[in-house]
Coordinates of C-alpha atoms and ligand atoms in Angstrom, one line a residue:
Q1 CA 9.8 -9.3 18.2
L2 CA 7.7 -10.7 15.4
S3 CA 8.3 -14.3 14.5
T4 CA 6.7 -16.1 11.4
S5 CA 5.7 -19.0 13.5
F6 CA 3.6 -17.0 16.0
Y7 CA -0.1 -18.4 15.0
D8 CA 1.2 -22.2 13.9
R9 CA -0.2 -23.3 17.6
T10 CA -2.9 -20.9 18.1
C11 CA -4.5 -20.6 14.7
P12 CA -2.9 -22.9 12.1
M13 CA -6.0 -22.1 9.8
L14 CA -4.9 -18.5 9.6
P15 CA -2.6 -18.4 6.6
G16 CA -5.3 -20.6 4.6
I17 CA -8.4 -18.7 5.7
V18 CA -6.5 -15.1 4.1
R19 CA -5.5 -16.8 0.7
S20 CA -8.7 -18.2 0.3
V21 CA -10.9 -15.1 1.1
M22 CA -8.2 -12.8 -1.2
A23 CA -8.0 -15.3 -4.1
Q24 CA -12.0 -14.7 -4.0
A25 CA -11.6 -11.0 -3.6
V26 CA -8.9 -10.6 -6.4
F27 CA -11.1 -12.7 -8.5
Q28 CA -14.4 -10.7 -8.4
D29 CA -12.3 -7.3 -8.5
R30 CA -8.3 -7.8 -9.6
R31 CA -7.7 -4.2 -8.4
M32 CA -8.5 -5.5 -5.0
G33 CA -4.8 -6.8 -4.7
A34 CA -3.9 -3.1 -4.9
S35 CA -6.0 -1.5 -2.8
I36 CA -5.2 -4.1 0.3
L37 CA -1.7 -3.1 -0.4
R38 CA -1.9 0.1 -0.1
L39 CA -3.9 -0.2 2.6
F40 CA -1.1 -2.2 4.6
F41 CA 1.3 1.2 3.3
H42 CA -1.2 3.5 4.9
D43 CA -1.3 1.4 8.4
C44 CA 2.4 1.0 8.6
F45 CA 3.2 4.8 7.9
V46 CA 0.8 5.9 10.6
N47 CA 1.8 4.8 14.3
G48 CA 3.4 1.7 12.8
C49 CA 1.4 -1.6 11.4
D50 CA -1.2 -1.8 14.2
A51 CA -4.3 -1.5 11.8
S52 CA -5.0 2.2 13.2
V53 CA -6.5 2.5 9.5
L54 CA -9.0 0.0 9.8
L55 CA -10.9 1.8 12.8
D56 CA -14.0 4.0 12.0
D57 CA -14.5 7.4 13.6
T58 CA -15.9 7.7 17.1
R59 CA -17.5 10.1 19.5
T60 CA -13.9 10.3 21.0
F61 CA -11.7 10.3 18.2
T62 CA -11.5 11.2 14.8
G63 CA -9.6 8.2 12.9
E64 CA -7.5 7.7 9.6
K65 CA -10.1 7.0 7.4
N66 CA -10.9 10.6 6.4
A67 CA -7.4 11.8 6.3
N68 CA -6.1 13.5 3.5
G69 CA -5.2 10.7 0.6
N70 CA -7.2 8.6 2.7
T71 CA -10.9 9.8 1.9
N72 CA -12.7 8.7 -1.0
S73 CA -9.7 6.6 -1.9
L74 CA -8.8 3.8 0.3
R75 CA -10.9 0.5 -0.2
G76 CA -11.2 -3.1 0.7
F77 CA -12.6 -2.8 4.4
E78 CA -14.9 -5.3 3.8
V79 CA -12.4 -7.9 2.3
I80 CA -10.8 -7.5 5.6
D81 CA -14.0 -7.6 7.7
A82 CA -15.0 -10.6 5.9
I83 CA -11.5 -12.5 6.7
K84 CA -11.4 -11.4 9.9
T85 CA -15.4 -12.8 10.4
L86 CA -13.8 -16.2 9.3
V87 CA -10.7 -16.2 11.6
E88 CA -12.6 -15.3 14.5
A89 CA -14.6 -18.3 14.0
A90 CA -11.6 -20.3 13.5
C91 CA -10.1 -19.2 16.5
N92 CA -11.6 -16.8 18.6
A93 CA -9.7 -13.4 19.8
T94 CA -6.5 -14.8 18.6
V95 CA -5.4 -13.1 15.5
S96 CA -4.8 -9.3 15.6
C97 CA -6.3 -7.2 12.4
A98 CA -2.6 -6.0 12.2
D99 CA -1.3 -9.6 11.1
I100 CA -4.4 -10.2 9.2
L101 CA -3.6 -7.1 7.1
A102 CA 0.0 -8.1 6.8
L103 CA -1.0 -11.2 5.3
A104 CA -3.9 -9.8 3.4
A105 CA -1.3 -7.5 1.3
R106 CA 1.3 -10.4 0.7
D107 CA -1.5 -12.4 -0.7
G108 CA -2.6 -10.1 -2.9
V109 CA 0.5 -9.7 -4.5
V110 CA 1.4 -13.2 -4.9
L111 CA -2.1 -13.4 -6.6
L112 CA -1.3 -11.0 -9.4
G113 CA 1.9 -12.3 -10.0
G114 CA 4.4 -11.1 -7.7
P115 CA 7.1 -12.4 -5.5
T116 CA 6.6 -14.1 -2.2
W117 CA 8.0 -13.9 1.2
L118 CA 7.6 -14.9 5.1
V119 CA 5.3 -12.9 7.0
P120 CA 6.6 -11.8 10.4
L121 CA 3.6 -12.0 12.6
G122 CA 2.7 -11.3 16.5
R123 CA 1.5 -7.6 16.3
R124 CA -1.3 -6.1 18.4
D125 CA -4.0 -4.0 17.4
A126 CA -4.4 0.0 18.5
R127 CA -7.2 0.9 20.9
T128 CA -6.9 5.0 19.3
A129 CA -6.6 6.7 15.5
S130 CA -5.7 10.0 14.9
I131 CA -6.7 12.1 11.7
F132 CA -3.7 14.5 12.4
A133 CA -1.1 11.5 12.7
A134 CA -2.7 10.2 9.0
N135 CA -2.5 13.5 7.5
A136 CA 1.4 14.5 8.8
N137 CA 2.5 10.9 7.8
L138 CA 1.8 9.8 4.6
P139 CA 3.3 11.2 1.0
L140 CA 1.4 13.4 -1.1
A141 CA 1.6 12.8 -4.8
S142 CA 3.4 16.3 -4.9
S143 CA 6.2 15.1 -3.2
S144 CA 9.9 15.9 -4.5
L145 CA 12.4 12.7 -4.3
S146 CA 14.4 14.4 -1.1
D147 CA 10.7 15.1 0.6
L148 CA 10.2 10.8 -0.1
I149 CA 13.6 9.9 0.9
S150 CA 13.5 11.8 4.2
L151 CA 10.0 10.4 5.1
F152 CA 11.0 7.4 4.6
A153 CA 13.9 7.5 6.5
G154 CA 11.7 8.7 9.6
K155 CA 10.1 5.3 9.5
G156 CA 13.7 3.2 9.2
L157 CA 13.5 2.8 5.6
D158 CA 16.2 4.0 3.3
A159 CA 16.4 5.2 -0.3
R160 CA 16.6 1.9 -1.9
D161 CA 13.2 0.5 0.2
L162 CA 11.6 3.8 -1.1
T163 CA 12.4 2.9 -5.0
A164 CA 11.3 -0.8 -4.3
L165 CA 8.2 0.1 -2.6
S166 CA 7.0 2.1 -4.9
G167 CA 7.2 -0.5 -7.2
A168 CA 3.7 -1.6 -5.5
H169 CA 2.5 1.4 -8.2
T170 CA 2.8 -1.4 -11.2
I171 CA -1.0 -2.7 -9.9
G172 CA -3.7 -0.3 -9.1
Q173 CA -5.5 3.2 -9.9
A174 CA -5.0 6.5 -9.4
Q175 CA -7.6 9.6 -9.5
C176 CA -7.0 12.6 -11.5
V177 CA -7.1 14.9 -9.0
N178 CA -3.9 13.0 -7.9
F179 CA -2.2 13.1 -11.2
R180 CA -3.3 16.1 -13.1
P181 CA -0.2 18.5 -11.8
H182 CA 1.9 15.8 -13.4
I183 CA 0.3 16.1 -16.6
Y184 CA -0.6 19.7 -17.0
G185 CA 2.4 21.2 -15.0
D186 CA 5.8 18.8 -15.3
L187 CA 7.9 19.1 -18.0
N188 CA 9.6 15.6 -17.3
I189 CA 6.7 13.5 -19.5
D190 CA 6.6 12.1 -22.4
P191 CA 4.1 14.3 -24.4
G192 CA 2.5 11.5 -25.8
F193 CA 1.5 9.9 -22.9
A194 CA 0.3 13.2 -21.0
A195 CA -1.9 13.7 -24.0
L196 CA -3.4 10.3 -23.5
R197 CA -3.9 11.0 -19.9
R198 CA -5.5 14.3 -20.6
Q199 CA -8.5 13.1 -22.4
T200 CA -9.8 11.5 -19.3
C201 CA -8.5 13.9 -16.9
P202 CA -9.2 17.6 -17.7
A203 CA -7.8 20.7 -16.5
F204 CA -11.1 21.5 -14.3
G205 CA -13.5 18.7 -13.3
G206 CA -13.3 15.1 -13.3
D207 CA -11.3 14.9 -9.9
G208 CA -12.4 11.1 -9.3
N209 CA -11.6 9.7 -12.8
L210 CA -9.3 6.7 -12.9
A211 CA -6.3 6.0 -14.8
P212 CA -4.0 3.2 -13.9
L213 CA -0.5 3.4 -12.0
D214 CA 1.4 1.1 -14.7
L215 CA -0.4 1.8 -18.1
Q216 CA 1.1 -1.2 -19.8
T217 CA 0.0 -4.1 -16.9
P218 CA -2.2 -2.3 -14.4
V219 CA -3.4 -6.0 -12.7
S220 CA 0.0 -7.7 -12.8
F221 CA 2.6 -7.5 -10.5
D222 CA 5.6 -7.0 -12.6
N223 CA 8.5 -4.7 -13.7
R224 CA 6.8 -2.2 -16.1
Y225 CA 6.0 0.2 -13.5
Y226 CA 9.9 0.9 -13.7
Q227 CA 9.9 0.5 -17.8
N228 CA 7.3 3.5 -17.7
L229 CA 9.4 5.7 -15.4
V230 CA 12.6 5.2 -17.7
A231 CA 10.3 6.2 -21.0
G232 CA 9.0 9.1 -18.6
R233 CA 5.5 7.7 -18.4
G234 CA 4.9 7.6 -14.9
L235 CA 1.7 8.5 -13.6
L236 CA 2.2 10.4 -10.5
H237 CA 4.8 13.2 -10.1
S238 CA 6.2 11.5 -6.8
D239 CA 6.7 8.4 -9.4
Q240 CA 8.3 10.2 -12.0
E241 CA 10.8 12.0 -8.8
L242 CA 12.4 8.3 -9.2
F243 CA 13.7 8.8 -12.1
N244 CA 14.7 12.5 -13.0
G245 CA 18.3 12.5 -13.0
G246 CA 18.6 12.2 -9.2
S247 CA 20.1 9.7 -7.0
Q248 CA 17.1 6.8 -7.6
D249 CA 17.7 6.6 -11.6
S250 CA 20.7 3.7 -11.9
L251 CA 18.2 2.0 -9.2
V252 CA 15.2 2.5 -11.4
R253 CA 17.4 1.0 -14.7
L254 CA 18.2 -2.1 -12.1
Y255 CA 14.6 -2.9 -11.7
N256 CA 13.7 -2.4 -14.9
S257 CA 16.4 -4.5 -16.6
S258 CA 16.1 -7.0 -13.9
T259 CA 12.7 -8.6 -12.1
L260 CA 14.6 -10.5 -9.9
A261 CA 16.7 -7.8 -8.1
F262 CA 13.1 -5.9 -8.1
F263 CA 11.0 -8.7 -6.6
T264 CA 13.9 -9.8 -4.0
D265 CA 14.4 -6.1 -2.8
F266 CA 10.6 -5.9 -2.8
A267 CA 9.9 -8.7 -0.7
A268 CA 12.7 -7.5 1.8
A269 CA 11.4 -3.8 1.9
M270 CA 7.8 -5.3 2.5
V271 CA 9.1 -7.3 5.8
K272 CA 11.0 -3.9 6.8
M273 CA 7.9 -1.8 6.3
G274 CA 5.6 -4.1 8.2
N275 CA 8.3 -4.2 11.4
I276 CA 7.8 -0.5 11.7
S277 CA 7.0 0.4 15.6
P278 CA 5.1 -2.8 16.0
L279 CA 2.8 -3.0 18.9
T280 CA 3.4 -6.1 20.8
G281 CA 2.2 -5.6 24.9
W282 CA 0.2 -3.5 26.4
P283 CA -1.4 -1.0 25.3
G284 CA -2.3 -3.0 22.2
E285 CA -5.2 -5.3 21.9
I286 CA -6.6 -8.2 20.0
R287 CA -9.5 -6.4 18.4
L288 CA -12.7 -8.7 17.5
S289 CA -14.0 -6.5 15.1
C290 CA -11.4 -4.6 12.7
R291 CA -13.5 -1.0 12.7
K292 CA -13.6 -0.7 16.4
V293 CA -11.8 -1.1 19.7
N294 CA -13.1 -4.0 21.6
Ligands
HEM301 C1 6.4 6.8 -2.2 C2 5.3 7.8 -2.0 C3 3.9 7.3 -2.4 C4 3.2 8.2 -2.6 C5 3.4 9.8 -3.3 C6 1.7 7.5 -3.3 C7 0.7 8.1 -3.6 C8 -0.3 7.5 -4.2 C9 -1.6 7.9 -4.7 C10 -1.6 9.3 -5.1 C11 -2.4 6.7 -5.0 C12 -3.3 7.1 -5.8 C13 -4.8 7.1 -5.1 C14 -5.8 7.8 -5.4 O1 -6.1 8.4 -6.2 O2 -7.0 7.2 -4.9 C15 -1.8 5.7 -5.1 C16 -2.2 4.2 -5.3 C17 -1.7 3.3 -4.7 N1 -0.8 3.3 -3.7 FE1 0.7 4.7 -3.5 N2 2.0 6.2 -2.9 C18 3.4 6.2 -2.8 C19 3.8 4.7 -1.9 C20 3.2 3.5 -2.3 C21 3.9 2.1 -1.4 C22 5.1 2.2 -0.8 C23 2.9 1.4 -1.4 C24 3.0 -0.4 -1.1 C25 3.9 -0.9 -0.8 C26 2.0 2.0 -2.3 C27 0.6 1.1 -3.0 C28 -0.6 2.2 -3.8 C29 -1.3 1.2 -4.3 C30 -1.4 -0.4 -4.4 C31 -2.6 1.8 -5.3 C32 -3.7 1.8 -5.7 C33 -4.5 1.9 -5.3 C34 -5.8 0.9 -5.5 O3 -5.8 0.9 -6.9 O4 -6.7 0.9 -5.0 N3 1.9 3.4 -2.6 N4 -0.7 6.1 -4.4
CA302 CA1 -1.0 2.3 11.8
CA303 CA1 2.0 -3.9 -14.0

């Protein structure tokens, strides 16, 4: 059972440390708010929010960092390391990397103008990680709406959570390799938008070329993502699936017309995602370095 006051006595400086390092990191690179948010999502979807995603490969296991979708894509590990170093200096062997990630993700959203929420804490860190688990549990840009709904349902998240959480794509960037099939192959896309994206994402080559997930405000956490979907300007196939004549159209329209509705549902869904099978006793540990088991 997680609690928002878990470290109140044992590490009162924790929230301030996380906030100041995140403020510094986002000031230097506004994309970092997005990158840390994605790290938290990719942690929680693979064996729960247990910082498994932060583990480097070892002789005994190949971890999640090189899984499909993570390799050459996840970023921000050094920001988590910087937070962890300061937290260890302030309160040795007390705060889990999983909780640091949960707080940092929230702060990244807030720093870019999004909603805030209280973060339940008390998670422990995994002592192993598996590339296979990551490959099996993370969504792909090619996913259909029904794939996405069932993947999220498997984590205890409903379709409303899926549509609200996908609003995370109001910030951050994607590589050409991930949106090429949508801009060349799909019909449910605004032609002008497809032409614009093709300019920097050729049919062959340029796999790593970046484009903003939200073409309007890539470093503001707002509801423009949903406005894009209604206009046929979702960047990924999976984004546009949320507004393609299906069950989520009306919710996309609601979030497009109400920032408050989006922010309220996003914050609630983030807490729900943060509760995916939290590790609370053995075999969890309080890792001293987020990159390796003790
Ligand atoms: C619904 C299924 C989802 C799919 C298929 C998906 C897929 C992707 C893909 C393909 C990228 C681009 C990666 C790259 O090209 O390097 C991306 C980026 C991102 N995703 Fe998702 N995602 C999903 C849901 C989520 C959720 C639930 C969150 C967080 C709550 C999230 C947060 C992000 C962020 C912030 C970025 C940008 C990261 C950066 O700029 O470093 N995504 N996602
Ligand atoms: Ca995990
Ligand atoms: Ca935005």
